[in-house]
Amino acid sequence: MNASALTLLTRIGFATRGLLYLMIAFLVARTGRAEDPAGALQALGEGGGRLLLGVMAVGLVAYGLWRLADAAFDVERHGSDRKGALERLAAGTSGVVHLFLAWQAVRLIQGTASDGGGTQAGTRAALDLPGGPLLVLIGAAILAAVGVAQLLKAAKGTFLGDLEPGIAQQAWVKWSGRAGYAARGLVFLITSFFLLRAGLEQQASEAGGMAKALAWLNSPWDVIIAVGLFGFGLFSLIEARYRVLHDVPVDSLTRPTTSR
């Protein structure tokens, strides 16, 4: 795969992420059903069938690889300071998450139902390790830091710097991004609280992801957060078309291997 092909597929990945968040918002607002991206993926698969799931799986793989490449090779030019290192760590985490979503899409295509509970299963596995409760508490701290970073991004509007200047100047683009990042920041803070409680009580059942966070919120706060997530979905679709993407140096990375 060359760099231009990966870039094109990454844009499909942004669009896929957008559809997942739009579905999450729709399910909360219309049915009161709280889901995370994995649940939204399953809901979209039920409505669109295997073809849609196949396209989304390809997009999620490309997006995940792009994020991992960003973490490893600083494709998005975050820099070598502390802030840049944290952004690359976040990119790597996002890459792993989206590759996992791609794997779930493949399982749905194969007719294997998702059993959910991934956050609790991961927490349970961590608690079983030596020093497990401490690892879970560290995870909670990282999630909280990510949540704060998302809120700061919403307040400062730094996400606009990733877009082409013409579209970045549009007020509706700015506010959809702000609403989206603010909603995601609050969800991360809530899930970090769940993880903190799981670590302190050493009970994996206390952990939970976005679905549990949305279900935990009382009305109308669940709908308010859903509106924000709708904004993030819309902003992701904007990124699919107008985000400035730096090419992953695929050719230079594969040249040493192919020349041996």
PDB file of C-alpha atoms in Angstrom:
ATOM      1  CA  MET A   1       0.000   0.000   0.000  1.00  0.00           C
ATOM      2  CA  ASN A   2       1.416   3.416  -0.953  1.00  0.00           C
ATOM      3  CA  ALA A   3       1.071   6.628   1.047  1.00  0.00           C
ATOM      4  CA  SER A   4      -1.731   8.139  -1.061  1.00  0.00           C
ATOM      5  CA  ALA A   5      -3.840   4.986  -0.772  1.00  0.00           C
ATOM      6  CA  LEU A   6      -3.384   4.904   3.001  1.00  0.00           C
ATOM      7  CA  THR A   7      -4.349   8.576   3.198  1.00  0.00           C
ATOM      8  CA  LEU A   8      -7.534   7.940   1.212  1.00  0.00           C
ATOM      9  CA  LEU A   9      -8.481   4.991   3.408  1.00  0.00           C
ATOM     10  CA  THR A  10      -7.731   7.065   6.508  1.00  0.00           C
ATOM     11  CA  ARG A  11     -10.328   9.573   5.341  1.00  0.00           C
ATOM     12  CA  ILE A  12     -12.799   6.697   5.145  1.00  0.00           C
ATOM     13  CA  GLY A  13     -11.762   5.938   8.721  1.00  0.00           C
ATOM     14  CA  PHE A  14     -12.621   9.476   9.823  1.00  0.00           C
ATOM     15  CA  ALA A  15     -15.996   9.104   8.129  1.00  0.00           C
ATOM     16  CA  THR A  16     -16.519   5.765   9.881  1.00  0.00           C
ATOM     17  CA  ARG A  17     -15.731   7.334  13.243  1.00  0.00           C
ATOM     18  CA  GLY A  18     -18.232  10.072  12.436  1.00  0.00           C
ATOM     19  CA  LEU A  19     -20.977   7.577  11.632  1.00  0.00           C
ATOM     20  CA  LEU A  20     -20.343   5.725  14.892  1.00  0.00           C
ATOM     21  CA  TYR A  21     -20.719   8.866  16.984  1.00  0.00           C
ATOM     22  CA  LEU A  22     -23.805   9.987  15.079  1.00  0.00           C
ATOM     23  CA  MET A  23     -25.340   6.577  15.772  1.00  0.00           C
ATOM     24  CA  ILE A  24     -24.458   6.807  19.481  1.00  0.00           C
ATOM     25  CA  ALA A  25     -26.175  10.201  19.691  1.00  0.00           C
ATOM     26  CA  PHE A  26     -29.200   8.958  17.745  1.00  0.00           C
ATOM     27  CA  LEU A  27     -29.657   5.917  19.984  1.00  0.00           C
ATOM     28  CA  VAL A  28     -29.548   8.015  23.148  1.00  0.00           C
ATOM     29  CA  ALA A  29     -31.824  10.786  21.879  1.00  0.00           C
ATOM     30  CA  ARG A  30     -34.413   8.612  20.148  1.00  0.00           C
ATOM     31  CA  THR A  31     -34.454   5.364  22.104  1.00  0.00           C
ATOM     32  CA  GLY A  32     -32.653   6.065  25.375  1.00  0.00           C
ATOM     33  CA  ARG A  33     -30.229   3.248  24.504  1.00  0.00           C
ATOM     34  CA  ALA A  34     -26.687   3.909  25.753  1.00  0.00           C
ATOM     35  CA  GLU A  35     -23.962   2.498  23.529  1.00  0.00           C
ATOM     36  CA  ASP A  36     -20.236   2.876  22.935  1.00  0.00           C
ATOM     37  CA  PRO A  37     -18.582   2.844  19.473  1.00  0.00           C
ATOM     38  CA  ALA A  38     -18.619  -0.981  19.458  1.00  0.00           C
ATOM     39  CA  GLY A  39     -22.369  -1.032  20.131  1.00  0.00           C
ATOM     40  CA  ALA A  40     -22.937   1.645  17.502  1.00  0.00           C
ATOM     41  CA  LEU A  41     -20.957  -0.454  15.036  1.00  0.00           C
ATOM     42  CA  GLN A  42     -23.259  -3.387  15.675  1.00  0.00           C
ATOM     43  CA  ALA A  43     -26.348  -1.182  15.284  1.00  0.00           C
ATOM     44  CA  LEU A  44     -25.078   0.179  11.963  1.00  0.00           C
ATOM     45  CA  GLY A  45     -24.306  -3.339  10.794  1.00  0.00           C
ATOM     46  CA  GLU A  46     -27.858  -4.409  11.543  1.00  0.00           C
ATOM     47  CA  GLY A  47     -29.163  -1.594   9.379  1.00  0.00           C
ATOM     48  CA  GLY A  48     -26.596  -1.543   6.585  1.00  0.00           C
ATOM     49  CA  GLY A  49     -25.530  -5.157   6.305  1.00  0.00           C
ATOM     50  CA  ARG A  50     -22.186  -6.751   5.546  1.00  0.00           C
ATOM     51  CA  LEU A  51     -21.185  -4.347   2.765  1.00  0.00           C
ATOM     52  CA  LEU A  52     -21.326  -1.336   5.082  1.00  0.00           C
ATOM     53  CA  LEU A  53     -19.484  -3.251   7.797  1.00  0.00           C
ATOM     54  CA  GLY A  54     -16.806  -4.237   5.286  1.00  0.00           C
ATOM     55  CA  VAL A  55     -16.219  -0.644   4.205  1.00  0.00           C
ATOM     56  CA  MET A  56     -16.142   0.484   7.835  1.00  0.00           C
ATOM     57  CA  ALA A  57     -13.693  -2.283   8.773  1.00  0.00           C
ATOM     58  CA  VAL A  58     -11.299  -1.182   6.012  1.00  0.00           C
ATOM     59  CA  GLY A  59     -11.600   2.446   7.108  1.00  0.00           C
ATOM     60  CA  LEU A  60     -11.029   1.563  10.757  1.00  0.00           C
ATOM     61  CA  VAL A  61      -7.926  -0.490   9.917  1.00  0.00           C
ATOM     62  CA  ALA A  62      -6.482   2.368   7.851  1.00  0.00           C
ATOM     63  CA  TYR A  63      -7.308   4.935  10.537  1.00  0.00           C
ATOM     64  CA  GLY A  64      -5.806   2.708  13.229  1.00  0.00           C
ATOM     65  CA  LEU A  65      -2.597   2.185  11.241  1.00  0.00           C
ATOM     66  CA  TRP A  66      -2.355   5.898  10.528  1.00  0.00           C
ATOM     67  CA  ARG A  67      -2.663   6.699  14.240  1.00  0.00           C
ATOM     68  CA  LEU A  68      -0.049   4.080  15.125  1.00  0.00           C
ATOM     69  CA  ALA A  69       2.268   5.475  12.447  1.00  0.00           C
ATOM     70  CA  ASP A  70       1.744   8.927  13.935  1.00  0.00           C
ATOM     71  CA  ALA A  71       2.717   7.586  17.354  1.00  0.00           C
ATOM     72  CA  ALA A  72       5.819   5.845  16.016  1.00  0.00           C
ATOM     73  CA  PHE A  73       7.058   8.336  13.400  1.00  0.00           C
ATOM     74  CA  ASP A  74       5.446  11.660  14.404  1.00  0.00           C
ATOM     75  CA  VAL A  75       3.571  11.915  11.110  1.00  0.00           C
ATOM     76  CA  GLU A  76       1.482  14.837  12.397  1.00  0.00           C
ATOM     77  CA  ARG A  77       4.593  16.664  13.631  1.00  0.00           C
ATOM     78  CA  HIS A  78       3.727  16.908  17.318  1.00  0.00           C
ATOM     79  CA  GLY A  79       7.317  17.609  18.281  1.00  0.00           C
ATOM     80  CA  SER A  80       9.682  16.070  20.809  1.00  0.00           C
ATOM     81  CA  ASP A  81       8.643  18.001  23.910  1.00  0.00           C
ATOM     82  CA  ARG A  82       6.431  16.665  26.708  1.00  0.00           C
ATOM     83  CA  LYS A  83       3.222  17.798  25.010  1.00  0.00           C
ATOM     84  CA  GLY A  84       4.238  16.146  21.763  1.00  0.00           C
ATOM     85  CA  ALA A  85       5.098  12.913  23.536  1.00  0.00           C
ATOM     86  CA  LEU A  86       1.691  12.832  25.216  1.00  0.00           C
ATOM     87  CA  GLU A  87      -0.056  13.499  21.903  1.00  0.00           C
ATOM     88  CA  ARG A  88       1.846  10.626  20.295  1.00  0.00           C
ATOM     89  CA  LEU A  89       0.912   8.351  23.205  1.00  0.00           C
ATOM     90  CA  ALA A  90      -2.731   9.313  22.712  1.00  0.00           C
ATOM     91  CA  ALA A  91      -2.391   8.605  18.983  1.00  0.00           C
ATOM     92  CA  GLY A  92      -1.023   5.145  19.695  1.00  0.00           C
ATOM     93  CA  THR A  93      -3.841   4.375  22.105  1.00  0.00           C
ATOM     94  CA  SER A  94      -6.400   5.570  19.568  1.00  0.00           C
ATOM     95  CA  GLY A  95      -4.789   3.369  16.920  1.00  0.00           C
ATOM     96  CA  VAL A  96      -5.114   0.266  19.072  1.00  0.00           C
ATOM     97  CA  VAL A  97      -8.742   1.098  19.928  1.00  0.00           C
ATOM     98  CA  HIS A  98      -9.712   1.547  16.281  1.00  0.00           C
ATOM     99  CA  LEU A  99      -7.961  -1.638  15.192  1.00  0.00           C
ATOM    100  CA  PHE A 100      -9.972  -3.422  17.878  1.00  0.00           C
ATOM    101  CA  LEU A 101     -13.148  -1.880  16.445  1.00  0.00           C
ATOM    102  CA  ALA A 102     -12.114  -3.110  12.999  1.00  0.00           C
ATOM    103  CA  TRP A 103     -11.711  -6.622  14.432  1.00  0.00           C
ATOM    104  CA  GLN A 104     -15.205  -6.355  15.921  1.00  0.00           C
ATOM    105  CA  ALA A 105     -16.555  -5.314  12.521  1.00  0.00           C
ATOM    106  CA  VAL A 106     -14.995  -8.430  10.980  1.00  0.00           C
ATOM    107  CA  ARG A 107     -16.576 -10.574  13.699  1.00  0.00           C
ATOM    108  CA  LEU A 108     -19.973  -9.049  12.915  1.00  0.00           C
ATOM    109  CA  ILE A 109     -19.490  -9.767   9.208  1.00  0.00           C
ATOM    110  CA  GLN A 110     -18.741 -13.381  10.139  1.00  0.00           C
ATOM    111  CA  GLY A 111     -21.913 -13.505  12.204  1.00  0.00           C
ATOM    112  CA  THR A 112     -20.144 -13.629  15.566  1.00  0.00           C
ATOM    113  CA  ALA A 113     -22.051 -11.510  18.059  1.00  0.00           C
ATOM    114  CA  SER A 114     -20.052  -9.149  20.230  1.00  0.00           C
ATOM    115  CA  ASP A 115     -20.315 -10.048  23.879  1.00  0.00           C
ATOM    116  CA  GLY A 116     -19.443  -6.530  25.091  1.00  0.00           C
ATOM    117  CA  GLY A 117     -17.943  -5.830  28.491  1.00  0.00           C
ATOM    118  CA  GLY A 118     -14.509  -5.146  27.050  1.00  0.00           C
ATOM    119  CA  THR A 119     -13.649  -2.511  29.645  1.00  0.00           C
ATOM    120  CA  GLN A 120     -14.581  -4.757  32.544  1.00  0.00           C
ATOM    121  CA  ALA A 121     -12.736  -7.718  31.031  1.00  0.00           C
ATOM    122  CA  GLY A 122      -9.606  -5.619  30.574  1.00  0.00           C
ATOM    123  CA  THR A 123      -9.878  -4.299  34.122  1.00  0.00           C
ATOM    124  CA  ARG A 124     -10.321  -7.822  35.464  1.00  0.00           C
ATOM    125  CA  ALA A 125      -7.207  -8.971  33.618  1.00  0.00           C
ATOM    126  CA  ALA A 126      -5.247  -6.008  34.994  1.00  0.00           C
ATOM    127  CA  LEU A 127      -6.398  -6.679  38.555  1.00  0.00           C
ATOM    128  CA  ASP A 128      -5.141 -10.255  38.300  1.00  0.00           C
ATOM    129  CA  LEU A 129      -1.604  -9.049  37.578  1.00  0.00           C
ATOM    130  CA  PRO A 130       0.967  -8.319  40.302  1.00  0.00           C
ATOM    131  CA  GLY A 131       0.281  -4.761  41.427  1.00  0.00           C
ATOM    132  CA  GLY A 132      -2.972  -4.875  39.460  1.00  0.00           C
ATOM    133  CA  PRO A 133      -4.913  -2.322  41.527  1.00  0.00           C
ATOM    134  CA  LEU A 134      -2.094   0.186  41.067  1.00  0.00           C
ATOM    135  CA  LEU A 135      -2.108  -0.424  37.302  1.00  0.00           C
ATOM    136  CA  VAL A 136      -5.844   0.226  37.226  1.00  0.00           C
ATOM    137  CA  LEU A 137      -5.391   3.449  39.201  1.00  0.00           C
ATOM    138  CA  ILE A 138      -2.696   4.567  36.767  1.00  0.00           C
ATOM    139  CA  GLY A 139      -5.116   3.831  33.928  1.00  0.00           C
ATOM    140  CA  ALA A 140      -7.744   5.937  35.664  1.00  0.00           C
ATOM    141  CA  ALA A 141      -5.261   8.821  35.970  1.00  0.00           C
ATOM    142  CA  ILE A 142      -4.395   8.574  32.272  1.00  0.00           C
ATOM    143  CA  LEU A 143      -8.080   8.588  31.329  1.00  0.00           C
ATOM    144  CA  ALA A 144      -8.644  11.643  33.495  1.00  0.00           C
ATOM    145  CA  ALA A 145      -5.704  13.407  31.826  1.00  0.00           C
ATOM    146  CA  VAL A 146      -7.125  12.580  28.404  1.00  0.00           C
ATOM    147  CA  GLY A 147     -10.497  13.962  29.494  1.00  0.00           C
ATOM    148  CA  VAL A 148      -8.933  17.219  30.668  1.00  0.00           C
ATOM    149  CA  ALA A 149      -6.974  17.452  27.411  1.00  0.00           C
ATOM    150  CA  GLN A 150     -10.201  17.046  25.415  1.00  0.00           C
ATOM    151  CA  LEU A 151     -11.864  19.810  27.439  1.00  0.00           C
ATOM    152  CA  LEU A 152      -8.893  22.109  26.886  1.00  0.00           C
ATOM    153  CA  LYS A 153      -8.994  21.367  23.178  1.00  0.00           C
ATOM    154  CA  ALA A 154     -12.694  22.288  23.164  1.00  0.00           C
ATOM    155  CA  ALA A 155     -12.029  25.543  25.017  1.00  0.00           C
ATOM    156  CA  LYS A 156      -9.034  26.634  22.940  1.00  0.00           C
ATOM    157  CA  GLY A 157     -10.302  25.383  19.574  1.00  0.00           C
ATOM    158  CA  THR A 158      -6.874  23.993  18.672  1.00  0.00           C
ATOM    159  CA  PHE A 159      -8.554  21.247  16.608  1.00  0.00           C
ATOM    160  CA  LEU A 160      -9.252  23.837  13.918  1.00  0.00           C
ATOM    161  CA  GLY A 161      -5.550  23.926  13.068  1.00  0.00           C
ATOM    162  CA  ASP A 162      -5.854  20.449  11.553  1.00  0.00           C
ATOM    163  CA  LEU A 163      -8.385  21.593   8.951  1.00  0.00           C
ATOM    164  CA  GLU A 164      -8.032  23.423   5.669  1.00  0.00           C
ATOM    165  CA  PRO A 165      -8.237  27.173   6.444  1.00  0.00           C
ATOM    166  CA  GLY A 166     -11.379  27.810   4.402  1.00  0.00           C
ATOM    167  CA  ILE A 167     -13.554  25.353   6.317  1.00  0.00           C
ATOM    168  CA  ALA A 168     -11.879  26.053   9.675  1.00  0.00           C
ATOM    169  CA  GLN A 169     -13.211  29.617   9.579  1.00  0.00           C
ATOM    170  CA  GLN A 170     -16.836  28.463   9.513  1.00  0.00           C
ATOM    171  CA  ALA A 171     -18.596  29.092  12.841  1.00  0.00           C
ATOM    172  CA  TRP A 172     -20.681  25.896  12.668  1.00  0.00           C
ATOM    173  CA  VAL A 173     -17.537  23.830  12.200  1.00  0.00           C
ATOM    174  CA  LYS A 174     -15.938  25.473  15.221  1.00  0.00           C
ATOM    175  CA  TRP A 175     -18.941  24.869  17.457  1.00  0.00           C
ATOM    176  CA  SER A 176     -19.534  21.298  16.342  1.00  0.00           C
ATOM    177  CA  GLY A 177     -15.929  20.535  17.219  1.00  0.00           C
ATOM    178  CA  ARG A 178     -16.148  22.334  20.542  1.00  0.00           C
ATOM    179  CA  ALA A 179     -19.336  20.533  21.526  1.00  0.00           C
ATOM    180  CA  GLY A 180     -17.856  17.211  20.451  1.00  0.00           C
ATOM    181  CA  TYR A 181     -14.567  17.506  22.279  1.00  0.00           C
ATOM    182  CA  ALA A 182     -16.298  18.830  25.403  1.00  0.00           C
ATOM    183  CA  ALA A 183     -18.705  15.878  25.425  1.00  0.00           C
ATOM    184  CA  ARG A 184     -15.882  13.405  24.890  1.00  0.00           C
ATOM    185  CA  GLY A 185     -13.888  15.042  27.662  1.00  0.00           C
ATOM    186  CA  LEU A 186     -16.750  14.622  30.119  1.00  0.00           C
ATOM    187  CA  VAL A 187     -17.249  10.993  29.093  1.00  0.00           C
ATOM    188  CA  PHE A 188     -13.541  10.292  29.655  1.00  0.00           C
ATOM    189  CA  LEU A 189     -13.718  11.897  33.099  1.00  0.00           C
ATOM    190  CA  ILE A 190     -16.742   9.787  34.044  1.00  0.00           C
ATOM    191  CA  THR A 191     -15.110   6.579  32.835  1.00  0.00           C
ATOM    192  CA  SER A 192     -11.932   7.492  34.721  1.00  0.00           C
ATOM    193  CA  PHE A 193     -14.063   7.759  37.858  1.00  0.00           C
ATOM    194  CA  PHE A 194     -15.447   4.280  37.194  1.00  0.00           C
ATOM    195  CA  LEU A 195     -11.924   2.940  36.730  1.00  0.00           C
ATOM    196  CA  LEU A 196     -10.714   4.698  39.873  1.00  0.00           C
ATOM    197  CA  ARG A 197     -13.496   3.062  41.856  1.00  0.00           C
ATOM    198  CA  ALA A 198     -12.685  -0.321  40.316  1.00  0.00           C
ATOM    199  CA  GLY A 199      -9.035   0.031  41.350  1.00  0.00           C
ATOM    200  CA  LEU A 200      -9.799   1.171  44.883  1.00  0.00           C
ATOM    201  CA  GLU A 201     -12.408  -1.526  45.479  1.00  0.00           C
ATOM    202  CA  GLN A 202     -10.573  -4.130  43.369  1.00  0.00           C
ATOM    203  CA  GLN A 203     -13.845  -4.912  41.600  1.00  0.00           C
ATOM    204  CA  ALA A 204     -13.768  -5.087  37.798  1.00  0.00           C
ATOM    205  CA  SER A 205     -17.556  -4.751  37.720  1.00  0.00           C
ATOM    206  CA  GLU A 206     -17.167  -1.104  38.767  1.00  0.00           C
ATOM    207  CA  ALA A 207     -15.353  -0.260  35.516  1.00  0.00           C
ATOM    208  CA  GLY A 208     -17.171   0.824  32.380  1.00  0.00           C
ATOM    209  CA  GLY A 209     -16.812   2.668  29.110  1.00  0.00           C
ATOM    210  CA  MET A 210     -18.874   5.188  27.182  1.00  0.00           C
ATOM    211  CA  ALA A 211     -22.059   3.096  27.299  1.00  0.00           C
ATOM    212  CA  LYS A 212     -21.962   2.886  31.097  1.00  0.00           C
ATOM    213  CA  ALA A 213     -21.142   6.595  31.344  1.00  0.00           C
ATOM    214  CA  LEU A 214     -24.165   7.547  29.227  1.00  0.00           C
ATOM    215  CA  ALA A 215     -26.413   5.161  31.152  1.00  0.00           C
ATOM    216  CA  TRP A 216     -25.127   6.605  34.450  1.00  0.00           C
ATOM    217  CA  LEU A 217     -26.151  10.146  33.513  1.00  0.00           C
ATOM    218  CA  ASN A 218     -29.620  11.301  34.508  1.00  0.00           C
ATOM    219  CA  SER A 219     -31.984  13.050  32.107  1.00  0.00           C
ATOM    220  CA  PRO A 220     -31.476  15.582  30.568  1.00  0.00           C
ATOM    221  CA  TRP A 221     -27.691  15.274  30.940  1.00  0.00           C
ATOM    222  CA  ASP A 222     -27.543  12.114  28.865  1.00  0.00           C
ATOM    223  CA  VAL A 223     -29.268  13.900  25.999  1.00  0.00           C
ATOM    224  CA  ILE A 224     -27.029  16.957  26.385  1.00  0.00           C
ATOM    225  CA  ILE A 225     -23.923  14.783  26.155  1.00  0.00           C
ATOM    226  CA  ALA A 226     -25.505  12.945  23.208  1.00  0.00           C
ATOM    227  CA  VAL A 227     -25.923  16.270  21.403  1.00  0.00           C
ATOM    228  CA  GLY A 228     -22.241  16.935  21.996  1.00  0.00           C
ATOM    229  CA  LEU A 229     -21.329  13.502  20.643  1.00  0.00           C
ATOM    230  CA  PHE A 230     -23.476  14.263  17.597  1.00  0.00           C
ATOM    231  CA  GLY A 231     -21.298  17.346  17.149  1.00  0.00           C
ATOM    232  CA  PHE A 232     -18.194  15.164  17.315  1.00  0.00           C
ATOM    233  CA  GLY A 233     -19.649  12.823  14.722  1.00  0.00           C
ATOM    234  CA  LEU A 234     -20.363  15.771  12.442  1.00  0.00           C
ATOM    235  CA  PHE A 235     -16.878  17.153  12.990  1.00  0.00           C
ATOM    236  CA  SER A 236     -15.373  13.745  12.147  1.00  0.00           C
ATOM    237  CA  LEU A 237     -17.216  13.798   8.824  1.00  0.00           C
ATOM    238  CA  ILE A 238     -15.778  17.267   8.203  1.00  0.00           C
ATOM    239  CA  GLU A 239     -12.306  15.901   8.976  1.00  0.00           C
ATOM    240  CA  ALA A 240     -12.879  13.077   6.501  1.00  0.00           C
ATOM    241  CA  ARG A 241     -13.013  15.670   3.742  1.00  0.00           C
ATOM    242  CA  TYR A 242     -11.082  18.696   4.954  1.00  0.00           C
ATOM    243  CA  ARG A 243      -8.450  17.508   7.445  1.00  0.00           C
ATOM    244  CA  VAL A 244      -4.887  18.203   6.361  1.00  0.00           C
ATOM    245  CA  LEU A 245      -3.217  14.786   6.431  1.00  0.00           C
ATOM    246  CA  HIS A 246       0.524  14.329   6.225  1.00  0.00           C
ATOM    247  CA  ASP A 247       1.467  11.235   4.260  1.00  0.00           C
ATOM    248  CA  VAL A 248       2.850   8.282   6.167  1.00  0.00           C
ATOM    249  CA  PRO A 249       6.373   7.607   4.749  1.00  0.00           C
ATOM    250  CA  VAL A 250       5.387   4.152   3.555  1.00  0.00           C
ATOM    251  CA  ASP A 251       7.990   3.993   0.778  1.00  0.00           C
ATOM    252  CA  SER A 252      10.909   4.957   3.015  1.00  0.00           C
ATOM    253  CA  LEU A 253       9.777   2.527   5.697  1.00  0.00           C
ATOM    254  CA  THR A 254       9.535  -0.434   3.338  1.00  0.00           C
ATOM    255  CA  ARG A 255      12.639   0.325   1.224  1.00  0.00           C
ATOM    256  CA  PRO A 256      15.186  -1.129   3.670  1.00  0.00           C
ATOM    257  CA  THR A 257      13.143  -4.332   3.899  1.00  0.00           C
ATOM    258  CA  THR A 258      12.650  -4.779   0.163  1.00  0.00           C
ATOM    259  CA  SER A 259      16.285  -4.006  -0.631  1.00  0.00           C
ATOM    260  CA  ARG A 260      17.628  -6.920   1.446  1.00  0.00           C
TER     261      ARG A 260
END
